[in-house]
């Protein structure tokens, strides 16, 4: 009897582990919003995710940092996520690493002409961080993410929350 119970529990554990994998080829798209530490401002963007396999996901992002302290930015990231299930097939943790392109603009007003003078600085850098995602349904997921972007003179921490449509 104990052997049957143990075998049944082992089979159930294997079935749960098999369900807790991402499907290769699955895609998602959605908005995100959050906070950026460089200029203490809001960041908003769009994220696309593509599962290369059950353990590796590509996540290109396009974001805009809103103007504060006379600075704003356009951010383009290409991150790789390595998700793993946490307790169920609905919750996932993922470390992330990737490449960043930041285009920061600094705005200043010249008092003699009252002209808005803008200086642009374009830099490449690296991303590192982690995230948590929760699958609400077959076609909807929400996530929170924290990452640090290492860019010369413009390094910053980002904390964002997002919602995505899964297809």
PDB file of N, CA and C in Angstrom, residues 28-34 43-49 61-63 140-143 160-165:
ATOM      1  N   UNK A  28       4.740  36.823 -26.076  1.00  0.00           N
ATOM      2  CA  UNK A  28       3.879  37.732 -25.323  1.00  0.00           C
ATOM      3  C   UNK A  28       4.278  39.165 -25.636  1.00  0.00           C
ATOM      4  N   UNK A  29       3.325  40.069 -25.463  1.00  0.00           N
ATOM      5  CA  UNK A  29       3.530  41.480 -25.759  1.00  0.00           C
ATOM      6  C   UNK A  29       2.708  42.295 -24.778  1.00  0.00           C
ATOM      7  N   UNK A  30       3.327  43.345 -24.224  1.00  0.00           N
ATOM      8  CA  UNK A  30       2.572  44.181 -23.313  1.00  0.00           C
ATOM      9  C   UNK A  30       3.330  45.391 -22.817  1.00  0.00           C
ATOM     10  N   UNK A  31       2.604  46.303 -22.174  1.00  0.00           N
ATOM     11  CA  UNK A  31       3.213  47.519 -21.638  1.00  0.00           C
ATOM     12  C   UNK A  31       3.808  47.293 -20.255  1.00  0.00           C
ATOM     13  N   UNK A  32       4.706  48.203 -19.874  1.00  0.00           N
ATOM     14  CA  UNK A  32       5.277  48.194 -18.529  1.00  0.00           C
ATOM     15  C   UNK A  32       5.432  49.639 -18.079  1.00  0.00           C
ATOM     16  N   UNK A  33       5.467  49.828 -16.766  1.00  0.00           N
ATOM     17  CA  UNK A  33       5.655  51.160 -16.202  1.00  0.00           C
ATOM     18  C   UNK A  33       6.438  51.018 -14.911  1.00  0.00           C
ATOM     19  N   UNK A  34       7.228  52.044 -14.577  1.00  0.00           N
ATOM     20  CA  UNK A  34       8.017  51.927 -13.356  1.00  0.00           C
ATOM     21  C   UNK A  34       8.806  53.172 -13.022  1.00  0.00           C
ATOM     22  N   UNK A  43       9.367  55.564 -15.944  1.00  0.00           N
ATOM     23  CA  UNK A  43       9.739  54.934 -17.208  1.00  0.00           C
ATOM     24  C   UNK A  43       8.531  54.126 -17.679  1.00  0.00           C
ATOM     25  N   UNK A  44       8.260  54.167 -18.978  1.00  0.00           N
ATOM     26  CA  UNK A  44       7.167  53.389 -19.569  1.00  0.00           C
ATOM     27  C   UNK A  44       7.667  52.789 -20.869  1.00  0.00           C
ATOM     28  N   UNK A  45       7.156  51.617 -21.184  1.00  0.00           N
ATOM     29  CA  UNK A  45       7.634  50.985 -22.400  1.00  0.00           C
ATOM     30  C   UNK A  45       6.790  49.815 -22.847  1.00  0.00           C
ATOM     31  N   UNK A  46       7.292  49.143 -23.859  1.00  0.00           N
ATOM     32  CA  UNK A  46       6.648  47.988 -24.458  1.00  0.00           C
ATOM     33  C   UNK A  46       7.646  46.837 -24.485  1.00  0.00           C
ATOM     34  N   UNK A  47       7.183  45.647 -24.090  1.00  0.00           N
ATOM     35  CA  UNK A  47       8.052  44.471 -24.002  1.00  0.00           C
ATOM     36  C   UNK A  47       7.477  43.348 -24.869  1.00  0.00           C
ATOM     37  N   UNK A  48       8.329  42.736 -25.664  1.00  0.00           N
ATOM     38  CA  UNK A  48       7.982  41.540 -26.426  1.00  0.00           C
ATOM     39  C   UNK A  48       8.832  40.406 -25.880  1.00  0.00           C
ATOM     40  N   UNK A  49       8.237  39.239 -25.667  1.00  0.00           N
ATOM     41  CA  UNK A  49       8.995  38.090 -25.178  1.00  0.00           C
ATOM     42  C   UNK A  49       8.762  36.900 -26.105  1.00  0.00           C
ATOM     43  N   UNK A  61      13.015  45.174 -25.485  1.00  0.00           N
ATOM     44  CA  UNK A  61      12.179  46.200 -24.862  1.00  0.00           C
ATOM     45  C   UNK A  61      12.482  47.554 -25.495  1.00  0.00           C
ATOM     46  N   UNK A  62      11.462  48.390 -25.576  1.00  0.00           N
ATOM     47  CA  UNK A  62      11.597  49.771 -25.997  1.00  0.00           C
ATOM     48  C   UNK A  62      10.915  50.618 -24.932  1.00  0.00           C
ATOM     49  N   UNK A  63      11.660  51.558 -24.330  1.00  0.00           N
ATOM     50  CA  UNK A  63      11.122  52.337 -23.210  1.00  0.00           C
ATOM     51  C   UNK A  63      11.474  53.806 -23.353  1.00  0.00           C
ATOM     52  N   UNK A 140      -2.932  35.770 -20.299  1.00  0.00           N
ATOM     53  CA  UNK A 140      -2.604  36.990 -19.571  1.00  0.00           C
ATOM     54  C   UNK A 140      -1.606  36.701 -18.458  1.00  0.00           C
ATOM     55  N   UNK A 141      -0.561  37.531 -18.378  1.00  0.00           N
ATOM     56  CA  UNK A 141       0.396  37.402 -17.285  1.00  0.00           C
ATOM     57  C   UNK A 141       0.801  38.798 -16.818  1.00  0.00           C
ATOM     58  N   UNK A 142       1.163  38.881 -15.527  1.00  0.00           N
ATOM     59  CA  UNK A 142       1.651  40.123 -14.954  1.00  0.00           C
ATOM     60  C   UNK A 142       3.045  39.870 -14.394  1.00  0.00           C
ATOM     61  N   UNK A 143       3.852  40.922 -14.310  1.00  0.00           N
ATOM     62  CA  UNK A 143       5.206  40.726 -13.795  1.00  0.00           C
ATOM     63  C   UNK A 143       5.714  41.976 -13.093  1.00  0.00           C
ATOM     64  N   UNK A 160      10.100  47.950 -12.502  1.00  0.00           N
ATOM     65  CA  UNK A 160       8.920  48.085 -13.363  1.00  0.00           C
ATOM     66  C   UNK A 160       7.893  47.002 -13.055  1.00  0.00           C
ATOM     67  N   UNK A 161       6.662  47.278 -13.466  1.00  0.00           N
ATOM     68  CA  UNK A 161       5.575  46.318 -13.396  1.00  0.00           C
ATOM     69  C   UNK A 161       4.914  46.314 -14.761  1.00  0.00           C
ATOM     70  N   UNK A 162       4.458  45.140 -15.203  1.00  0.00           N
ATOM     71  CA  UNK A 162       3.865  45.056 -16.525  1.00  0.00           C
ATOM     72  C   UNK A 162       2.781  44.017 -16.609  1.00  0.00           C
ATOM     73  N   UNK A 163       2.058  44.087 -17.696  1.00  0.00           N
ATOM     74  CA  UNK A 163       1.008  43.121 -18.018  1.00  0.00           C
ATOM     75  C   UNK A 163       1.208  42.737 -19.473  1.00  0.00           C
ATOM     76  N   UNK A 164       1.033  41.461 -19.805  1.00  0.00           N
ATOM     77  CA  UNK A 164       1.301  41.001 -21.172  1.00  0.00           C
ATOM     78  C   UNK A 164       0.213  40.061 -21.654  1.00  0.00           C
ATOM     79  N   UNK A 165      -0.066  40.162 -22.943  1.00  0.00           N
ATOM     80  CA  UNK A 165      -0.943  39.238 -23.637  1.00  0.00           C
ATOM     81  C   UNK A 165      -0.089  38.113 -24.194  1.00  0.00           C
TER      82      UNK A 165
END
